[in-house]
Short mmCIF file of C-alpha atoms and ligand atoms in Angstrom, two decimals:
data_model
loop_
_atom_site.label_atom_id
_atom_site.label_comp_id
_atom_site.label_asym_id
_atom_site.label_seq_id
_atom_site.Cartn_x
_atom_site.Cartn_y
_atom_site.Cartn_z
CA MET A 1442 52.28 216.83 262.47
CA ALA A 1443 51.84 214.58 259.42
CA LEU A 1444 54.43 211.89 258.80
CA TYR A 1445 54.46 212.50 255.03
CA GLU A 1446 54.18 215.61 252.94
CA MET A 1447 51.46 215.62 250.27
CA ARG A 1448 52.91 214.49 246.94
CA LYS A 1449 51.61 213.70 243.45
CA PHE A 1450 53.01 210.92 241.24
CA VAL A 1451 52.53 211.04 237.48
CA ALA A 1452 53.51 208.30 235.03
CA PRO A 1453 52.26 207.36 231.57
CA GLU A 1454 51.13 203.93 230.48
CA PHE A 1455 54.26 201.99 229.51
CA ILE A 1456 55.17 198.52 228.33
CA PHE A 1457 58.59 197.21 229.34
CA GLY A 1458 60.19 194.20 227.69
CA VAL A 1459 61.75 192.74 224.56
CA GLY A 1460 59.43 193.29 221.58
CA ALA A 1461 57.48 196.18 223.18
CA ARG A 1462 58.31 198.41 220.18
CA HIS A 1463 56.10 196.29 217.92
CA ARG A 1464 53.01 197.46 219.86
CA VAL A 1465 53.28 200.84 218.12
CA GLY A 1466 50.64 200.00 215.50
CA TYR A 1467 48.19 198.81 218.16
CA TYR A 1468 48.57 201.96 220.24
CA ALA A 1469 48.55 204.33 217.27
CA ARG A 1470 45.29 202.78 216.13
CA ASN A 1471 43.81 203.08 219.64
CA LEU A 1472 44.71 206.78 219.54
CA MET A 1473 42.75 207.08 216.26
CA ALA A 1474 45.87 207.87 214.23
CA ARG A 1475 45.54 208.22 210.48
CA ARG A 1476 48.70 210.11 209.61
CA VAL A 1477 51.61 209.98 212.06
CA LEU A 1478 54.64 212.25 212.30
CA VAL A 1479 57.53 209.97 213.21
CA VAL A 1480 60.41 211.89 214.79
CA SER A 1481 63.80 210.16 214.60
CA ASP A 1482 67.44 210.82 213.76
CA PRO A 1483 70.02 209.50 211.28
CA GLY A 1484 71.73 207.14 213.77
CA VAL A 1485 68.45 205.46 214.72
CA ILE A 1486 67.42 205.26 211.06
CA ALA A 1487 70.74 203.59 210.17
CA ALA A 1488 70.18 201.04 212.95
CA GLY A 1489 66.90 200.04 211.26
CA TRP A 1490 64.52 201.00 214.08
CA LEU A 1491 62.63 203.64 212.08
CA GLY A 1492 61.95 201.22 209.21
CA GLU A 1493 60.43 198.76 211.66
CA VAL A 1494 58.14 201.40 213.16
CA GLN A 1495 56.94 202.53 209.74
CA ALA A 1496 56.28 198.90 208.75
CA ASP A 1497 54.35 198.26 211.98
CA LEU A 1498 52.23 201.38 211.34
CA ALA A 1499 51.64 200.49 207.68
CA GLU A 1500 50.46 197.05 208.72
CA VAL A 1501 47.46 198.63 210.45
CA GLY A 1502 46.87 201.09 207.61
CA ILE A 1503 48.49 204.18 209.19
CA GLU A 1504 50.52 206.57 207.03
CA SER A 1505 53.74 208.06 208.38
CA ILE A 1506 55.76 211.20 207.64
CA VAL A 1507 59.35 211.32 208.93
CA PHE A 1508 60.97 214.31 210.62
CA LYS A 1509 64.70 213.79 211.14
CA ALA A 1510 66.15 217.30 210.72
CA LEU A 1511 67.34 217.56 214.28
CA THR A 1512 70.72 217.45 216.00
CA PRO A 1513 71.84 216.09 219.38
CA ASN A 1514 70.68 218.64 221.99
CA PRO A 1515 67.71 219.74 219.81
CA LYS A 1516 67.60 223.44 218.95
CA ASP A 1517 64.56 225.71 219.16
CA TYR A 1518 64.53 226.32 215.38
CA GLU A 1519 64.55 222.56 214.71
CA VAL A 1520 61.47 222.19 216.91
CA MET A 1521 59.74 225.01 215.01
CA ALA A 1522 60.56 223.34 211.66
CA GLY A 1523 59.14 220.05 212.95
CA ALA A 1524 55.93 221.75 214.08
CA GLU A 1525 55.59 223.35 210.66
CA LEU A 1526 55.93 219.93 208.99
CA TYR A 1527 53.37 218.42 211.39
CA ALA A 1528 50.80 221.10 210.44
CA ARG A 1529 51.62 221.10 206.72
CA GLU A 1530 51.25 217.31 206.50
CA ARG A 1531 48.04 217.37 208.58
CA CYS A 1532 49.34 214.75 211.03
CA ASP A 1533 47.26 213.68 214.03
CA VAL A 1534 49.63 211.66 216.25
CA ILE A 1535 53.39 211.81 216.97
CA VAL A 1536 55.66 208.80 217.38
CA ALA A 1537 59.20 209.40 218.64
CA ILE A 1538 61.84 206.71 218.19
CA GLY A 1539 65.29 207.65 219.44
CA GLY A 1540 67.25 208.98 222.38
CA GLY A 1541 66.43 211.95 224.59
CA SER A 1542 67.09 214.51 221.87
CA VAL A 1543 64.55 212.91 219.53
CA ILE A 1544 61.92 212.47 222.24
CA ASP A 1545 62.35 216.00 223.63
CA CYS A 1546 62.09 217.41 220.10
CA ALA A 1547 58.88 215.40 219.54
CA LYS A 1548 57.39 216.64 222.83
CA ALA A 1549 58.22 220.23 221.94
CA ILE A 1550 56.77 219.88 218.42
CA GLY A 1551 53.50 218.73 219.99
CA ILE A 1552 53.11 221.65 222.40
CA VAL A 1553 54.20 224.22 219.81
CA HIS A 1554 51.52 222.91 217.45
CA ALA A 1555 48.79 222.81 220.11
CA ASN A 1556 49.49 226.27 221.51
CA ALA A 1557 50.50 227.99 218.25
CA CYS A 1558 53.44 229.83 219.79
CA HIS A 1559 57.23 229.72 219.94
CA VAL A 1560 58.85 226.95 221.98
CA ARG A 1561 60.70 229.54 224.08
CA ALA A 1562 57.38 230.57 225.63
CA PHE A 1563 57.24 227.30 227.59
CA GLU A 1564 60.49 227.58 229.56
CA GLY A 1565 60.22 226.78 233.28
CA ALA A 1566 57.71 224.81 235.34
CA ASP A 1567 54.01 224.61 234.37
CA GLN A 1568 54.13 227.10 231.51
CA VAL A 1569 52.29 224.97 228.92
CA GLU A 1570 48.56 225.63 228.63
CA ILE A 1571 47.34 223.08 226.07
CA PRO A 1572 48.75 219.53 225.80
CA GLY A 1573 50.12 218.40 222.44
CA PRO A 1574 48.59 215.72 220.20
CA PRO A 1575 48.89 212.06 221.31
CA LEU A 1576 52.52 210.98 221.65
CA ILE A 1577 53.98 207.46 221.61
CA CYS A 1578 57.66 207.15 222.58
CA ILE A 1579 60.12 204.34 221.89
CA PRO A 1580 63.47 205.06 223.59
CA THR A 1581 66.67 203.74 222.00
CA THR A 1582 68.98 204.76 224.84
CA ALA A 1583 68.95 203.78 228.53
CA GLY A 1584 69.34 207.15 230.20
CA THR A 1585 67.13 210.15 229.64
CA ALA A 1586 63.76 208.48 230.37
CA ALA A 1587 62.23 211.31 228.36
CA ASP A 1588 59.73 208.67 227.20
CA ILE A 1589 58.00 208.75 230.60
CA SER A 1590 58.99 212.10 232.10
CA GLN A 1591 57.47 215.54 232.59
CA PHE A 1592 60.69 217.11 231.26
CA CYS A 1593 61.49 218.50 227.82
CA ILE A 1594 64.89 220.10 227.17
CA VAL A 1595 65.45 222.37 224.15
CA VAL A 1596 68.42 224.63 223.34
CA ASN A 1597 67.81 228.37 223.18
CA SER A 1598 70.02 228.94 220.13
CA ASP A 1599 70.37 232.71 220.59
CA GLU A 1600 71.65 232.48 224.15
CA ARG A 1601 73.23 229.00 223.83
CA TYR A 1602 71.76 227.34 226.90
CA LYS A 1603 69.25 224.54 227.44
CA MET A 1604 65.75 225.54 228.45
CA ALA A 1605 64.07 223.15 230.87
CA ILE A 1606 60.36 222.81 230.11
CA ILE A 1607 58.66 220.95 232.98
CA SER A 1608 54.97 220.21 232.59
CA LYS A 1609 52.50 217.38 233.02
CA THR A 1610 51.37 218.18 229.48
CA VAL A 1611 54.64 216.77 228.04
CA VAL A 1612 54.20 213.35 229.66
CA PRO A 1613 53.78 211.01 226.66
CA ASP A 1614 50.60 208.96 226.27
CA VAL A 1615 52.43 205.65 225.88
CA ALA A 1616 56.07 204.53 226.21
CA LEU A 1617 57.19 201.30 224.55
CA VAL A 1618 60.36 200.49 226.46
CA ASP A 1619 62.16 197.75 224.58
CA PRO A 1620 65.69 196.64 225.62
CA GLU A 1621 66.49 195.43 222.10
CA THR A 1622 66.49 198.99 220.77
CA THR A 1623 69.36 199.87 223.14
CA LEU A 1624 71.65 197.31 221.48
CA SER A 1625 72.54 199.83 218.77
CA MET A 1626 74.31 202.16 221.23
CA ASP A 1627 78.11 202.28 221.07
CA PRO A 1628 80.05 201.88 224.36
CA TYR A 1629 80.61 205.62 224.89
CA LEU A 1630 76.92 206.45 224.38
CA THR A 1631 76.03 203.56 226.70
CA ALA A 1632 78.35 205.03 229.34
CA CYS A 1633 77.12 208.62 229.01
CA THR A 1634 73.41 207.76 228.98
CA GLY A 1635 73.87 205.29 231.85
CA LEU A 1636 75.64 207.94 233.94
CA ASP A 1637 72.78 210.33 233.15
CA ALA A 1638 70.34 207.75 234.53
CA LEU A 1639 72.49 207.29 237.65
CA THR A 1640 72.47 211.07 238.13
CA HIS A 1641 68.65 211.11 237.81
CA ALA A 1642 68.32 208.49 240.54
CA ILE A 1643 70.73 210.26 242.91
CA GLU A 1644 69.29 213.75 242.35
CA ALA A 1645 65.70 212.53 242.73
CA TYR A 1646 66.51 210.69 245.97
CA VAL A 1647 68.10 213.75 247.59
CA SER A 1648 65.62 216.23 246.03
CA THR A 1649 63.61 218.40 248.41
CA ALA A 1650 60.50 217.14 246.53
CA SER A 1651 61.19 213.42 247.02
CA SER A 1652 58.53 211.11 248.42
CA PRO A 1653 58.29 207.50 249.66
CA ILE A 1654 57.17 206.38 246.17
CA VAL A 1655 60.05 208.24 244.53
CA ASP A 1656 62.51 206.72 247.03
CA VAL A 1657 61.63 203.15 246.07
CA HIS A 1658 62.30 203.78 242.40
CA ALA A 1659 65.39 205.93 242.97
CA LEU A 1660 67.24 203.41 245.16
CA ALA A 1661 66.26 200.48 242.93
CA ALA A 1662 67.62 202.44 239.98
CA VAL A 1663 70.96 203.18 241.69
CA LYS A 1664 71.38 199.48 242.44
CA LEU A 1665 70.44 198.32 238.93
CA ILE A 1666 72.61 200.88 237.15
CA TRP A 1667 75.61 200.51 239.47
CA SER A 1668 75.68 196.72 239.09
CA ASN A 1669 75.11 196.58 235.32
CA ILE A 1670 76.76 199.60 233.72
CA ASP A 1671 80.26 198.06 233.51
CA ASP A 1672 78.95 195.00 231.65
CA ALA A 1673 76.71 197.03 229.34
CA VAL A 1674 79.68 199.19 228.30
CA ALA A 1675 82.22 196.35 228.05
CA MET A 1676 79.88 193.86 226.35
CA PRO A 1677 77.40 195.76 224.14
CA GLY A 1678 75.53 192.58 223.19
CA ASN A 1679 74.94 191.46 226.80
CA MET A 1680 71.12 191.40 226.93
CA PRO A 1681 70.68 190.96 230.70
CA ALA A 1682 72.91 194.01 231.26
CA ARG A 1683 70.99 195.97 228.60
CA GLU A 1684 67.65 195.01 230.13
CA ASN A 1685 68.74 195.97 233.62
CA MET A 1686 70.17 199.28 232.43
CA LEU A 1687 66.90 200.14 230.70
CA LEU A 1688 64.90 199.09 233.76
CA GLY A 1689 67.21 201.21 235.92
CA SER A 1690 66.79 204.15 233.56
CA LEU A 1691 62.99 203.73 233.63
CA GLN A 1692 62.89 203.66 237.43
CA ALA A 1693 65.26 206.62 237.69
CA GLY A 1694 62.92 208.40 235.26
CA LEU A 1695 59.84 207.67 237.36
CA ALA A 1696 61.75 209.09 240.33
CA PHE A 1697 63.08 212.29 238.81
CA SER A 1698 60.00 213.05 236.73
CA ASN A 1699 58.13 213.37 240.02
CA ALA A 1700 60.80 214.69 242.41
CA SER A 1701 62.66 216.85 239.87
CA LEU A 1702 66.45 217.07 239.91
CA GLY A 1703 69.17 219.27 241.38
CA ALA A 1704 72.38 221.18 240.85
CA VAL A 1705 74.05 218.58 238.59
CA HIS A 1706 71.34 219.02 235.98
CA ALA A 1707 71.11 222.79 236.42
CA LEU A 1708 74.85 223.10 235.77
CA ALA A 1709 74.79 220.46 233.01
CA HIS A 1710 71.97 222.18 231.11
CA SER A 1711 73.93 225.41 231.00
CA LEU A 1712 77.14 223.59 230.02
CA GLY A 1713 75.51 221.38 227.38
CA GLY A 1714 73.86 224.33 225.65
CA PHE A 1715 77.08 226.37 225.71
CA LEU A 1716 79.38 223.72 224.20
CA ASP A 1717 76.83 221.37 222.57
CA LEU A 1718 78.27 218.47 224.61
CA PRO A 1719 76.40 215.18 225.23
CA HIS A 1720 74.11 215.61 228.23
CA GLY A 1721 75.29 212.48 230.04
CA GLU A 1722 78.92 213.53 229.63
CA CYS A 1723 78.17 216.90 231.26
CA ASN A 1724 76.45 215.20 234.20
CA ALA A 1725 79.25 212.68 234.61
CA LEU A 1726 81.87 215.44 234.82
CA LEU A 1727 79.88 217.38 237.43
CA LEU A 1728 78.31 214.67 239.59
CA GLU A 1729 81.14 213.97 242.05
CA HIS A 1730 81.65 217.72 242.65
CA VAL A 1731 77.96 218.37 243.35
CA VAL A 1732 77.74 215.33 245.65
CA ARG A 1733 80.73 216.71 247.59
CA PHE A 1734 78.94 220.08 247.87
CA ASN A 1735 75.57 218.58 248.90
CA ILE A 1736 76.53 215.70 251.14
CA THR A 1737 76.69 217.61 254.44
CA GLU A 1738 73.10 218.73 253.95
CA ALA A 1739 71.65 215.21 253.50
CA PRO A 1740 74.20 212.76 254.95
CA ASP A 1741 71.70 209.98 255.69
CA ARG A 1742 70.26 210.10 252.16
CA TYR A 1743 73.73 209.88 250.61
CA GLN A 1744 74.57 206.99 252.91
CA GLN A 1745 71.54 205.11 251.52
CA ILE A 1746 72.79 205.87 248.02
CA GLY A 1747 76.22 204.53 248.99
CA ASN A 1748 74.59 201.35 250.32
CA SER A 1749 72.71 200.91 247.02
CA MET A 1750 76.05 201.33 245.22
CA GLY A 1751 77.16 198.29 247.21
CA LEU A 1752 79.72 200.20 249.28
CA ASP A 1753 80.60 199.07 252.80
CA LEU A 1754 80.43 202.34 254.72
CA ARG A 1755 80.38 200.82 258.20
CA GLY A 1756 82.73 202.41 260.72
CA LEU A 1757 83.37 205.48 258.58
CA ASN A 1758 82.69 208.98 259.90
CA GLU A 1759 80.73 211.50 257.84
CA ARG A 1760 83.79 212.98 256.15
CA GLU A 1761 85.21 209.53 255.27
CA ARG A 1762 81.85 208.41 253.90
CA ALA A 1763 81.65 211.50 251.70
CA LYS A 1764 85.12 210.84 250.35
CA ARG A 1765 84.40 207.18 249.68
CA ILE A 1766 81.18 207.91 247.78
CA THR A 1767 82.62 210.73 245.64
CA ASP A 1768 85.80 208.72 244.95
CA GLU A 1769 83.72 205.77 243.74
CA ILE A 1770 81.59 207.97 241.48
CA GLY A 1771 84.71 209.57 239.98
CA ALA A 1772 86.36 206.18 239.50
CA LEU A 1773 83.26 204.81 237.76
CA ARG A 1774 83.09 207.52 235.12
CA CYS A 1775 86.83 207.25 234.42
CA ARG A 1776 86.56 203.46 234.16
CA LEU A 1777 83.75 203.90 231.64
CA GLY A 1778 85.82 206.27 229.51
CA VAL A 1779 84.46 209.66 230.58
CA VAL A 1780 87.89 210.97 231.56
CA ASP A 1781 89.53 214.33 232.29
CA SER A 1782 87.52 217.45 233.05
CA LEU A 1783 85.67 220.47 231.69
CA ALA A 1784 88.85 222.21 230.53
CA THR A 1785 89.64 219.41 228.10
CA ARG A 1786 86.14 219.92 226.61
CA GLY A 1787 86.94 223.57 225.91
CA VAL A 1788 85.63 225.35 229.00
CA ARG A 1789 87.82 228.27 230.08
CA SER A 1790 87.73 229.86 233.51
CA SER A 1791 86.52 233.05 231.80
CA ASP A 1792 83.37 231.15 230.68
CA ILE A 1793 82.30 230.27 234.23
CA ALA A 1794 80.43 233.51 234.96
CA GLU A 1795 78.20 233.08 231.90
CA LEU A 1796 77.63 229.37 232.60
CA ALA A 1797 76.69 230.16 236.20
CA SER A 1798 74.29 232.94 235.16
CA HIS A 1799 72.12 230.40 233.30
CA ALA A 1800 72.51 227.58 235.85
CA ILE A 1801 71.23 229.73 238.73
CA ASN A 1802 67.96 230.27 236.80
CA ASP A 1803 67.46 226.63 235.76
CA ALA A 1804 64.30 225.08 237.20
CA CYS A 1805 66.28 222.08 238.53
CA ILE A 1806 68.22 224.19 241.02
CA VAL A 1807 65.06 224.74 243.11
CA THR A 1808 64.96 221.16 244.47
CA ASN A 1809 68.68 220.78 245.22
CA PRO A 1810 69.03 219.61 248.84
CA ARG A 1811 71.46 222.39 249.71
CA ARG A 1812 70.71 226.02 248.90
CA VAL A 1813 72.96 227.12 246.04
CA THR A 1814 74.23 230.65 245.46
CA LEU A 1815 75.77 232.05 242.29
CA ALA A 1816 79.17 231.94 244.01
CA ASP A 1817 78.64 228.24 244.90
CA ILE A 1818 77.89 227.42 241.26
CA GLU A 1819 81.02 229.24 240.12
CA THR A 1820 83.04 227.28 242.71
CA ILE A 1821 81.60 223.92 241.53
CA TYR A 1822 82.34 224.73 237.87
CA GLY A 1823 85.83 225.76 238.97
CA GLU A 1824 86.40 222.46 240.78
CA ALA A 1825 85.20 220.51 237.74
CA LEU A 1826 87.41 222.57 235.39
FE1 FE2 B 3097 69.45 213.96 232.59
#
């Protein structure tokens, strides 16, 4: 019997480091761009990052059209409007500068344009036939890693849930991962996006599709995020903490893009689409409950995660280890300001059946280490209420 299962690892070309964003003109020119659609949002524009990108493009003679009519948790109709603008303006390359919402919207605009169909047609794994036009991503948060991942999340506005589109065709061509762009995040956004990245690392490491290459990145990410997130939130201008958070987010992204995720994300996608809550906040509120549910199925893997969190788990039995790890995760999110529970965000116990009906069909549930039933999902939502 083989020691390792056969696994594929996909990652785009990326540049990591201060100043990486200024390579946008170079890469756009290499991709033969003449007229670029730049996807961004009002917060990023106010921080000045969009202006810089447009100036860098203009310097090499490339025109740019801006699409910014999108909201956090991008909606299907916003994607369709962006694709219409891309076609109308005869653009040939897309640049996304922003957080996960901006990047996911840009990815979806590209595949809608290339395939000439509605974005809802792509829901699930491997449902995209033709890749979009060339895409350059510049993340401004340290969390989603949408800039390097095979994931694209868009809200189905009729049914109010997030569709997970998972396809190699949505991996960007280039990611310019520049820690300076994360300085414009406020402490709460830093906390939520950082906890999203931590969730990516944990879910990828315990995923049934993990691999030795995934493991290296996942555990490195847990360590980087766990030891830097407090400083990044408490001291927004602390560059070493910002750099390490972005590196942690990048490594967590390499891990989850290839190993997929688990029940935290399946439940968070349903929740985030239902209440339009920040994605990282949803994950943070669910993580400790899903870890408690999963831990008996993969105790050794969770022990490794605990070790990477810097916990001394020696001498503890399995039940004590589980309690220690989930207590620490819960304490971290509270310390970072993600307090209370789902009920305080407006979830009622009568909503749980509908939330669970979407979560059970989310593509992320497939790789959860423990088999999850509809009743299990309802129980986890109930515990997080
Ligand atoms: Fe996530």
